[in-house]
Coordinates of C-alpha atoms in Angstrom, one line a residue:
M50 CA -104.7 138.7 -48.3
N51 CA -105.9 138.5 -51.9
V52 CA -109.4 137.5 -52.8
S53 CA -109.3 134.1 -54.6
W54 CA -112.3 134.6 -56.8
F55 CA -110.5 137.6 -58.5
D56 CA -108.1 135.1 -60.2
G57 CA -110.7 133.8 -62.5
S58 CA -112.8 136.9 -62.8
A59 CA -113.9 138.5 -66.1
M60 CA -116.0 141.5 -65.2
Y61 CA -118.7 143.5 -67.0
Q62 CA -119.6 147.1 -65.9
F63 CA -123.2 148.4 -66.1
C64 CA -124.4 151.9 -65.4
P65 CA -128.0 151.0 -64.7
L66 CA -129.5 154.5 -64.6
G67 CA -128.2 155.0 -68.1
L68 CA -128.8 151.5 -69.5
C69 CA -132.4 151.4 -68.3
D70 CA -133.2 154.8 -69.8
S71 CA -134.1 156.3 -66.5
P72 CA -135.3 159.9 -66.2
H73 CA -132.3 162.2 -65.6
E74 CA -134.0 163.9 -62.7
N75 CA -135.3 162.0 -59.7
S76 CA -138.8 163.3 -58.8
W77 CA -139.6 164.5 -55.3
D78 CA -142.5 163.4 -53.1
W79 CA -142.4 165.8 -50.1
S80 CA -144.8 163.6 -48.1
N81 CA -141.9 161.0 -48.0
T82 CA -140.0 162.5 -45.1
W83 CA -137.1 160.1 -45.4
N84 CA -135.7 160.6 -48.9
A85 CA -138.6 162.3 -50.7
A86 CA -138.6 159.6 -53.3
T87 CA -141.6 158.8 -55.5
R88 CA -143.1 155.3 -56.0
P89 CA -140.6 152.9 -57.6
V90 CA -140.7 152.2 -61.3
K91 CA -139.3 148.8 -62.2
R92 CA -136.6 149.3 -64.9
I93 CA -133.7 147.4 -63.4
D94 CA -134.9 144.1 -64.9
R95 CA -133.6 145.3 -68.3
V96 CA -130.3 143.8 -67.2
L97 CA -131.8 140.3 -67.5
G98 CA -131.7 140.7 -71.3
W99 CA -127.8 140.7 -71.1
I100 CA -127.4 137.3 -69.3
D101 CA -127.0 135.3 -72.5
Q102 CA -124.6 137.9 -74.0
L103 CA -122.4 137.8 -70.8
K104 CA -122.3 134.0 -70.7
K105 CA -121.2 133.8 -74.3
L106 CA -118.4 136.3 -73.6
G107 CA -117.1 134.3 -70.7
I108 CA -118.1 137.0 -68.1
N109 CA -118.6 135.8 -64.6
S110 CA -118.8 139.0 -62.5
I111 CA -120.9 142.2 -62.8
F112 CA -120.0 145.6 -61.6
F113 CA -122.9 148.0 -61.1
N114 CA -122.3 151.7 -61.1
P115 CA -124.6 153.6 -58.6
V116 CA -127.9 152.0 -57.9
L117 CA -128.8 153.9 -54.7
Q118 CA -131.4 156.6 -54.4
S119 CA -129.9 159.8 -55.8
D120 CA -130.8 163.3 -57.1
T121 CA -129.7 162.9 -60.7
H122 CA -126.9 160.8 -62.2
G123 CA -126.3 158.4 -59.2
Y124 CA -123.3 160.0 -57.6
N125 CA -125.3 162.6 -55.6
T126 CA -126.7 160.0 -53.2
R127 CA -130.0 160.7 -51.4
D128 CA -130.2 157.5 -49.4
F129 CA -127.8 154.7 -48.8
Y130 CA -130.5 152.3 -47.7
T131 CA -132.8 152.4 -50.8
L132 CA -132.6 151.5 -54.4
D133 CA -133.0 154.5 -56.8
S134 CA -136.8 154.5 -57.4
R135 CA -136.2 155.2 -61.1
L136 CA -134.8 151.6 -61.2
G137 CA -137.3 150.0 -58.9
S138 CA -137.5 148.9 -55.3
N139 CA -135.1 147.1 -53.0
E140 CA -137.0 143.9 -53.7
D141 CA -136.7 144.4 -57.4
F142 CA -133.0 144.6 -57.2
S143 CA -132.8 141.7 -54.8
E144 CA -134.7 139.6 -57.3
L145 CA -132.3 140.5 -60.0
C146 CA -129.3 139.7 -57.8
N147 CA -130.8 136.3 -57.0
V148 CA -131.1 135.6 -60.8
L149 CA -127.6 136.7 -61.5
H150 CA -126.2 134.7 -58.7
S151 CA -128.1 131.6 -59.9
N152 CA -126.5 132.1 -63.3
G153 CA -123.0 132.1 -61.7
F154 CA -122.3 135.9 -61.7
R155 CA -120.5 137.6 -58.8
I156 CA -121.9 141.1 -58.0
V157 CA -119.8 144.2 -57.3
L158 CA -121.5 147.4 -56.1
D159 CA -120.3 151.0 -56.5
A160 CA -119.8 152.4 -53.0
L161 CA -119.5 156.2 -52.8
F162 CA -119.0 157.5 -49.3
N163 CA -116.9 160.6 -49.8
H164 CA -119.9 162.8 -50.5
V165 CA -123.7 162.7 -51.0
G166 CA -126.2 164.8 -52.8
R167 CA -128.1 167.9 -51.7
G168 CA -131.2 165.6 -51.5
F169 CA -129.6 163.4 -48.9
W170 CA -132.0 163.1 -46.0
A171 CA -129.6 164.4 -43.3
F172 CA -128.4 167.3 -45.4
R173 CA -132.1 168.3 -46.0
D174 CA -132.5 168.2 -42.2
V175 CA -129.7 170.7 -41.8
R176 CA -131.2 173.0 -44.5
N177 CA -134.6 172.8 -42.8
N178 CA -133.6 173.1 -39.2
M179 CA -130.3 175.0 -39.5
Q180 CA -128.6 175.3 -36.1
S181 CA -131.2 173.0 -34.5
S182 CA -130.4 170.1 -36.7
Q183 CA -128.8 167.1 -35.0
F184 CA -126.9 166.2 -38.2
I185 CA -124.7 169.3 -38.5
N186 CA -121.6 167.3 -37.6
W187 CA -122.4 164.7 -40.3
F188 CA -120.9 167.1 -42.9
K189 CA -117.6 168.9 -43.4
G190 CA -117.2 172.6 -43.0
I191 CA -120.7 173.6 -41.8
D192 CA -120.5 177.4 -41.0
F193 CA -123.6 179.4 -40.3
N194 CA -121.7 182.6 -40.6
R195 CA -121.2 182.1 -44.4
N196 CA -123.3 181.2 -47.3
T197 CA -123.1 179.2 -50.6
P198 CA -124.0 180.1 -54.2
C199 CA -127.1 178.0 -53.5
N200 CA -128.2 180.5 -50.8
D201 CA -128.6 177.9 -48.2
G202 CA -128.0 180.3 -45.3
F203 CA -124.9 178.4 -44.3
Y204 CA -121.7 177.2 -45.9
Y205 CA -120.5 173.6 -46.3
K206 CA -117.5 171.9 -47.9
A207 CA -118.4 170.6 -51.3
W208 CA -116.4 168.1 -53.3
R209 CA -114.2 170.1 -55.7
D210 CA -116.5 173.1 -55.1
N211 CA -119.4 171.2 -56.8
W212 CA -122.3 172.3 -54.6
D213 CA -124.3 169.2 -55.6
F214 CA -121.8 167.2 -53.5
P215 CA -121.8 168.0 -49.7
E216 CA -118.8 166.1 -48.2
L217 CA -119.5 163.6 -45.4
N218 CA -117.5 163.8 -42.2
L219 CA -116.2 160.3 -42.2
E220 CA -114.5 160.8 -38.8
N221 CA -117.9 161.1 -37.2
E222 CA -118.7 157.7 -35.7
E223 CA -122.5 158.2 -36.3
V224 CA -121.8 158.6 -40.0
V225 CA -119.6 155.5 -40.1
Q226 CA -122.2 153.4 -38.3
H227 CA -124.9 154.7 -40.6
I228 CA -122.7 153.5 -43.6
Y229 CA -122.0 150.1 -41.9
G230 CA -125.8 149.7 -41.4
A231 CA -126.3 150.3 -45.1
I232 CA -123.6 147.8 -46.1
R233 CA -125.2 145.2 -43.8
K234 CA -128.6 145.9 -45.5
W235 CA -127.0 145.4 -48.9
E236 CA -125.7 142.0 -47.7
D237 CA -129.1 141.0 -46.4
L238 CA -130.9 142.1 -49.6
Y239 CA -128.4 141.5 -52.4
R240 CA -125.8 139.1 -51.1
F241 CA -123.1 141.1 -53.0
D242 CA -119.6 139.9 -53.6
G243 CA -117.6 143.1 -53.7
L244 CA -117.5 146.8 -53.3
H245 CA -115.9 149.3 -55.7
L246 CA -114.8 152.0 -53.3
C247 CA -115.1 155.3 -55.1
L248 CA -112.4 158.0 -54.6
T249 CA -110.3 155.8 -52.4
E250 CA -107.4 158.2 -52.6
H251 CA -109.5 160.8 -50.9
L252 CA -110.9 158.7 -48.1
P253 CA -109.4 158.6 -44.6
K254 CA -107.1 155.5 -44.2
K255 CA -108.9 154.6 -41.0
F256 CA -112.3 154.6 -42.7
V257 CA -111.0 152.4 -45.6
E258 CA -109.5 149.9 -43.1
G259 CA -112.8 150.0 -41.2
I260 CA -114.8 149.1 -44.3
R261 CA -112.4 146.3 -45.1
S262 CA -112.7 144.9 -41.5
F263 CA -116.4 145.3 -41.4
C264 CA -116.9 143.4 -44.7
S265 CA -114.5 140.7 -43.7
D266 CA -117.1 139.5 -41.2
M267 CA -119.6 138.9 -44.1
G268 CA -119.5 136.2 -46.7
A269 CA -119.7 137.0 -50.4
G270 CA -122.8 136.0 -52.2
L271 CA -121.3 133.1 -54.1
G272 CA -118.9 132.2 -51.3
G273 CA -115.5 133.3 -50.2
N274 CA -114.6 136.8 -49.1
I275 CA -116.2 140.1 -50.1
A276 CA -113.7 142.0 -52.3
I277 CA -112.8 145.7 -52.0
I278 CA -111.6 147.4 -55.2
A279 CA -110.0 150.8 -54.8
E280 CA -111.0 153.4 -57.4
M281 CA -107.8 155.1 -58.6
Y282 CA -108.0 158.0 -61.1
T283 CA -104.4 158.7 -61.8
G284 CA -101.8 157.4 -59.3
I285 CA -98.9 155.4 -60.8
D286 CA -98.5 153.4 -57.6
C287 CA -101.6 152.0 -55.9
Q288 CA -99.7 149.7 -53.6
K289 CA -100.4 151.8 -50.4
Y290 CA -104.1 151.5 -51.0
I291 CA -104.0 147.7 -51.7
L292 CA -101.5 146.1 -49.4
G293 CA -102.0 145.6 -45.7
S294 CA -105.4 146.2 -44.2
Q295 CA -107.1 148.4 -46.9
T296 CA -108.3 147.1 -50.3
Q297 CA -107.4 144.0 -52.3
S298 CA -107.5 145.4 -55.8
A299 CA -107.5 148.7 -57.7
T300 CA -108.6 150.1 -61.0
N301 CA -105.6 150.2 -63.3
T302 CA -105.9 153.6 -65.0
E303 CA -102.2 153.8 -65.7
L304 CA -102.3 150.6 -67.7
R305 CA -105.3 151.8 -69.7
D306 CA -103.5 155.1 -70.5
S307 CA -100.4 153.2 -71.6
I308 CA -102.3 151.0 -74.0
C309 CA -104.1 154.0 -75.5
D310 CA -100.9 156.1 -75.8
S311 CA -98.9 153.2 -77.3
F312 CA -101.5 152.3 -79.8
N313 CA -102.2 155.9 -80.9
N314 CA -98.5 156.7 -81.2
K315 CA -97.6 153.4 -82.8
N316 CA -94.9 153.1 -80.2
I317 CA -95.2 150.1 -77.9
Y318 CA -92.4 151.0 -75.6
E319 CA -94.6 152.8 -73.1
L320 CA -96.9 149.8 -72.7
A321 CA -93.9 147.4 -72.5
Y322 CA -92.4 149.6 -69.7
T323 CA -95.7 149.8 -67.8
L324 CA -96.4 146.0 -68.0
N325 CA -92.9 145.2 -66.8
R326 CA -93.0 147.8 -64.0
Q327 CA -96.3 146.6 -62.8
F328 CA -96.2 142.8 -63.3
G329 CA -92.6 141.8 -64.1
P330 CA -90.3 139.9 -61.8
E331 CA -89.9 142.9 -59.5
G332 CA -93.3 144.4 -60.5
I333 CA -95.1 146.6 -58.0
Y334 CA -98.4 144.7 -58.6
K335 CA -96.9 141.2 -59.0
N336 CA -99.5 138.8 -57.5
I337 CA -102.0 141.6 -57.0
P338 CA -105.3 141.2 -59.0
M339 CA -105.6 144.6 -60.6
M340 CA -108.8 145.6 -62.4
N341 CA -107.8 146.2 -66.1
F342 CA -110.0 148.1 -68.5
L343 CA -109.9 150.1 -71.8
D344 CA -112.8 152.4 -71.0
N345 CA -115.4 153.1 -68.3
H346 CA -118.1 155.6 -67.3
N347 CA -115.5 158.4 -66.8
L348 CA -113.2 157.9 -69.9
P349 CA -113.7 158.0 -73.6
R350 CA -114.9 154.7 -75.2
F351 CA -111.9 152.8 -76.5
A352 CA -113.5 152.9 -80.0
T353 CA -113.5 156.7 -79.7
A354 CA -110.0 156.9 -78.2
M355 CA -108.3 154.9 -81.0
K356 CA -107.2 157.1 -83.9
D357 CA -106.7 154.0 -86.1
K358 CA -110.0 152.1 -85.7
A359 CA -108.2 148.9 -87.0
L360 CA -106.5 148.8 -83.6
I361 CA -109.7 148.4 -81.7
P362 CA -109.9 144.6 -81.9
L363 CA -106.2 144.3 -80.9
G364 CA -106.8 146.2 -77.7
W365 CA -109.7 144.0 -76.7
S366 CA -107.8 140.9 -77.6
L367 CA -104.8 142.0 -75.6
L368 CA -106.8 142.9 -72.4
P369 CA -107.7 139.4 -71.1
A370 CA -104.1 138.3 -71.7
L371 CA -102.7 140.7 -69.1
P372 CA -102.1 140.0 -65.4
G373 CA -105.0 141.0 -63.3
F374 CA -108.6 140.7 -64.4
P375 CA -110.3 142.4 -67.4
C376 CA -113.5 144.5 -67.3
I377 CA -115.7 145.5 -70.2
Y378 CA -117.9 148.6 -70.1
Y379 CA -121.4 147.9 -71.4
G380 CA -121.7 148.4 -75.1
S381 CA -118.0 148.5 -75.8
E382 CA -118.0 144.9 -76.9
W383 CA -119.8 145.9 -80.0
G384 CA -117.8 149.1 -80.5
V385 CA -120.0 151.8 -79.1
Q386 CA -118.3 155.2 -79.3
G387 CA -118.7 158.3 -77.1
Y388 CA -117.3 160.8 -74.7
D389 CA -118.5 164.1 -73.2
E390 CA -116.7 165.3 -70.1
E391 CA -119.5 167.7 -69.3
N392 CA -122.4 165.3 -69.8
H393 CA -122.7 162.3 -67.5
W394 CA -125.5 160.8 -69.5
A395 CA -123.5 160.8 -72.8
M396 CA -121.2 158.2 -71.2
R397 CA -124.2 156.2 -69.8
P398 CA -126.3 155.5 -72.9
A399 CA -129.6 153.5 -72.9
F400 CA -129.8 150.2 -74.8
E401 CA -132.9 148.0 -75.0
K402 CA -130.8 144.9 -75.7
P403 CA -127.2 144.0 -76.5
E404 CA -125.7 143.7 -79.9
W405 CA -123.2 141.2 -81.4
N406 CA -120.9 141.8 -84.3
E407 CA -117.4 140.9 -85.5
L408 CA -115.8 142.8 -82.6
T409 CA -117.9 140.9 -80.2
D410 CA -116.7 137.6 -81.9
C411 CA -113.1 138.8 -81.4
I412 CA -113.6 139.6 -77.7
Q413 CA -115.4 136.3 -77.1
K414 CA -112.4 134.3 -78.4
A415 CA -110.0 136.2 -76.2
F416 CA -112.0 136.1 -73.1
N417 CA -112.9 132.4 -73.5
A418 CA -109.2 131.6 -74.1
R419 CA -108.4 133.3 -70.8
K420 CA -111.3 131.4 -69.1
N421 CA -109.8 128.1 -70.1
S422 CA -106.1 128.9 -69.3
P423 CA -104.5 128.9 -65.9
A424 CA -101.5 130.8 -67.3
L425 CA -103.6 133.7 -68.6
R426 CA -105.7 133.9 -65.4
Y427 CA -103.0 134.0 -62.9
G428 CA -99.6 133.2 -64.5
D429 CA -96.4 135.0 -64.0
Y430 CA -95.5 137.8 -66.5
K431 CA -92.2 137.7 -68.4
Q432 CA -91.4 140.0 -71.3
I433 CA -89.3 138.2 -73.9
F434 CA -89.2 140.7 -76.8
Q435 CA -90.1 144.3 -77.7
A436 CA -89.7 146.5 -80.7
K437 CA -91.3 149.8 -81.6
E438 CA -94.5 148.2 -82.8
Q439 CA -94.2 144.7 -81.4
L440 CA -94.4 143.1 -78.0
V441 CA -94.0 139.5 -77.0
F442 CA -94.4 138.2 -73.5
E443 CA -94.9 134.9 -71.7
R444 CA -97.5 133.9 -69.1
S445 CA -96.9 130.6 -67.3
S446 CA -98.5 128.7 -64.4
C447 CA -99.3 125.1 -63.4
G448 CA -97.2 123.7 -66.2
E449 CA -98.9 125.7 -68.9
M450 CA -97.0 128.3 -71.0
I451 CA -98.6 130.9 -73.2
V452 CA -96.7 133.3 -75.4
V453 CA -98.7 136.4 -76.2
A454 CA -97.5 138.2 -79.4
L455 CA -98.7 141.7 -80.4
N456 CA -98.0 143.5 -83.6
I457 CA -99.6 146.9 -84.2
S458 CA -97.8 147.4 -87.5
E459 CA -99.5 147.1 -90.9
Y460 CA -96.7 144.7 -92.0
D461 CA -95.5 141.3 -91.2
Y462 CA -92.7 141.3 -88.6
K463 CA -90.0 138.7 -88.3
V464 CA -88.9 138.5 -84.6
P465 CA -85.1 138.4 -84.7
I466 CA -83.0 136.2 -82.5
K467 CA -80.6 138.3 -80.4
P468 CA -78.7 136.2 -77.9
G469 CA -77.6 137.7 -74.6
K470 CA -79.4 139.7 -71.9
G471 CA -81.0 143.1 -71.6
F472 CA -82.9 145.2 -73.9
G473 CA -83.8 143.6 -77.3
A474 CA -82.4 140.2 -76.3
F475 CA -84.4 137.2 -77.6
D476 CA -83.3 133.6 -77.7
G477 CA -86.0 132.5 -80.1
L478 CA -89.2 130.4 -79.9
Y479 CA -88.9 126.6 -80.2
G480 CA -91.4 123.8 -80.4
D481 CA -95.0 123.2 -81.4
F482 CA -97.6 125.8 -80.6
V483 CA -101.3 126.4 -81.1
D484 CA -102.8 129.8 -81.3
L485 CA -105.8 129.9 -78.9
L486 CA -107.4 132.7 -80.8
S487 CA -107.3 131.3 -84.4
G488 CA -106.8 127.6 -83.7
N489 CA -103.8 127.6 -86.1
E490 CA -100.9 125.2 -85.2
S491 CA -97.2 126.1 -85.9
H492 CA -93.7 124.8 -85.3
Y493 CA -90.9 127.2 -84.6
D494 CA -87.2 126.7 -84.7
G495 CA -86.2 130.1 -83.3
Y496 CA -87.5 132.8 -85.7
F497 CA -91.2 133.4 -86.0
Y498 CA -93.4 135.8 -87.8
L499 CA -96.1 138.2 -86.4
P500 CA -98.9 138.8 -88.9
P501 CA -99.8 142.5 -89.5
M502 CA -102.2 144.0 -87.0
S503 CA -102.5 140.9 -84.9
V504 CA -102.6 139.3 -81.4
M505 CA -101.7 135.7 -80.9
F506 CA -102.0 133.5 -77.8
L507 CA -99.4 130.8 -78.6
K508 CA -99.8 127.8 -76.3
K509 CA -96.9 125.4 -76.0
K510 CA -98.0 121.9 -76.9

């Protein structure tokens, strides 16, 4: 079953620890026997300064990267039940969620259950009590006959041999119930609408199905069902993690890579192939609301990835015209650059307030066009023409038809009429159209021109 609110979703991704300029290390208070956290400092309310920006962009859902108590960057969790004290208290985040919901935003939370941090309360218990700890079976690979580079006096399985990340034993029912309890608390406090399930490819299928089933008993904050989005790093076929009883959506990394490669190589064929393979008449994701993006907290900013910077607006204009739903990583709407694979914080910069420039204007037009178009939100995808640097496809639904035309060339391009079927065939474009991005009206009698370096959303009148 698909989640209906995905159809009209336009998402914005925050990394709160970075955005709010939080200290990179979470201080310890050893008198706090639960998670050793110090008193909360309210920083999370910086997000409130983005509300007007998001509304102008046509955003209606917000994805928060880790907000839970952690040791450093958010992915080495210390406590599933408490907001990171560098951002504030549980009550502070609850207040923020209430304001966001009252402004019509859905809320999606990052959910990382594969591993925790060395500061996780149960792992500290193992370190302190060794063989006497009641939490030994909460973690994978505990062996008191071996040691680690951290000289813990025992060995444990660490995620990709990163000793900051002890892996949880998700086949232990106590661990599962502890996680369920945390999710229930998030519902009580934050009334969240969705979970971004990190490292889905590496989670036990039974565990993922359990999360889906558990969340199905809870209502989303703004009504409907809680959505589960699978995080996929590479896979070219996410179907097995989406269909059936697991998740309802997935991050579309393959599409992002296809856009970047096609734009940088000035060869649109890879993108055309990917879109048809994913969303065409026999597409593997046909009718599945994939989460489409151009950059995120793990990948180079789109403004950095593009060799030809003139292509940046084209990518952002194209994104909301694609099947699925678009997501913007904070700051990318005004062209922030950056990437450092070794430095988490370089990809999670601090901003006191959002900016607005010509790129933001461009994105606003494209996202608002999608917001007001049933065809762009959930219409069928049909490719009607492709060339080396041009792509034309059709989205249609509810009696509305939109022709999306992309030209990454520096020159005008006259789309040729080639009767027949198969590769390169095009019957022409006929009738009166209005470009939803520029407002220009045109009449076509078969042939039509694509302006240089352009994207058009041509709506049939």
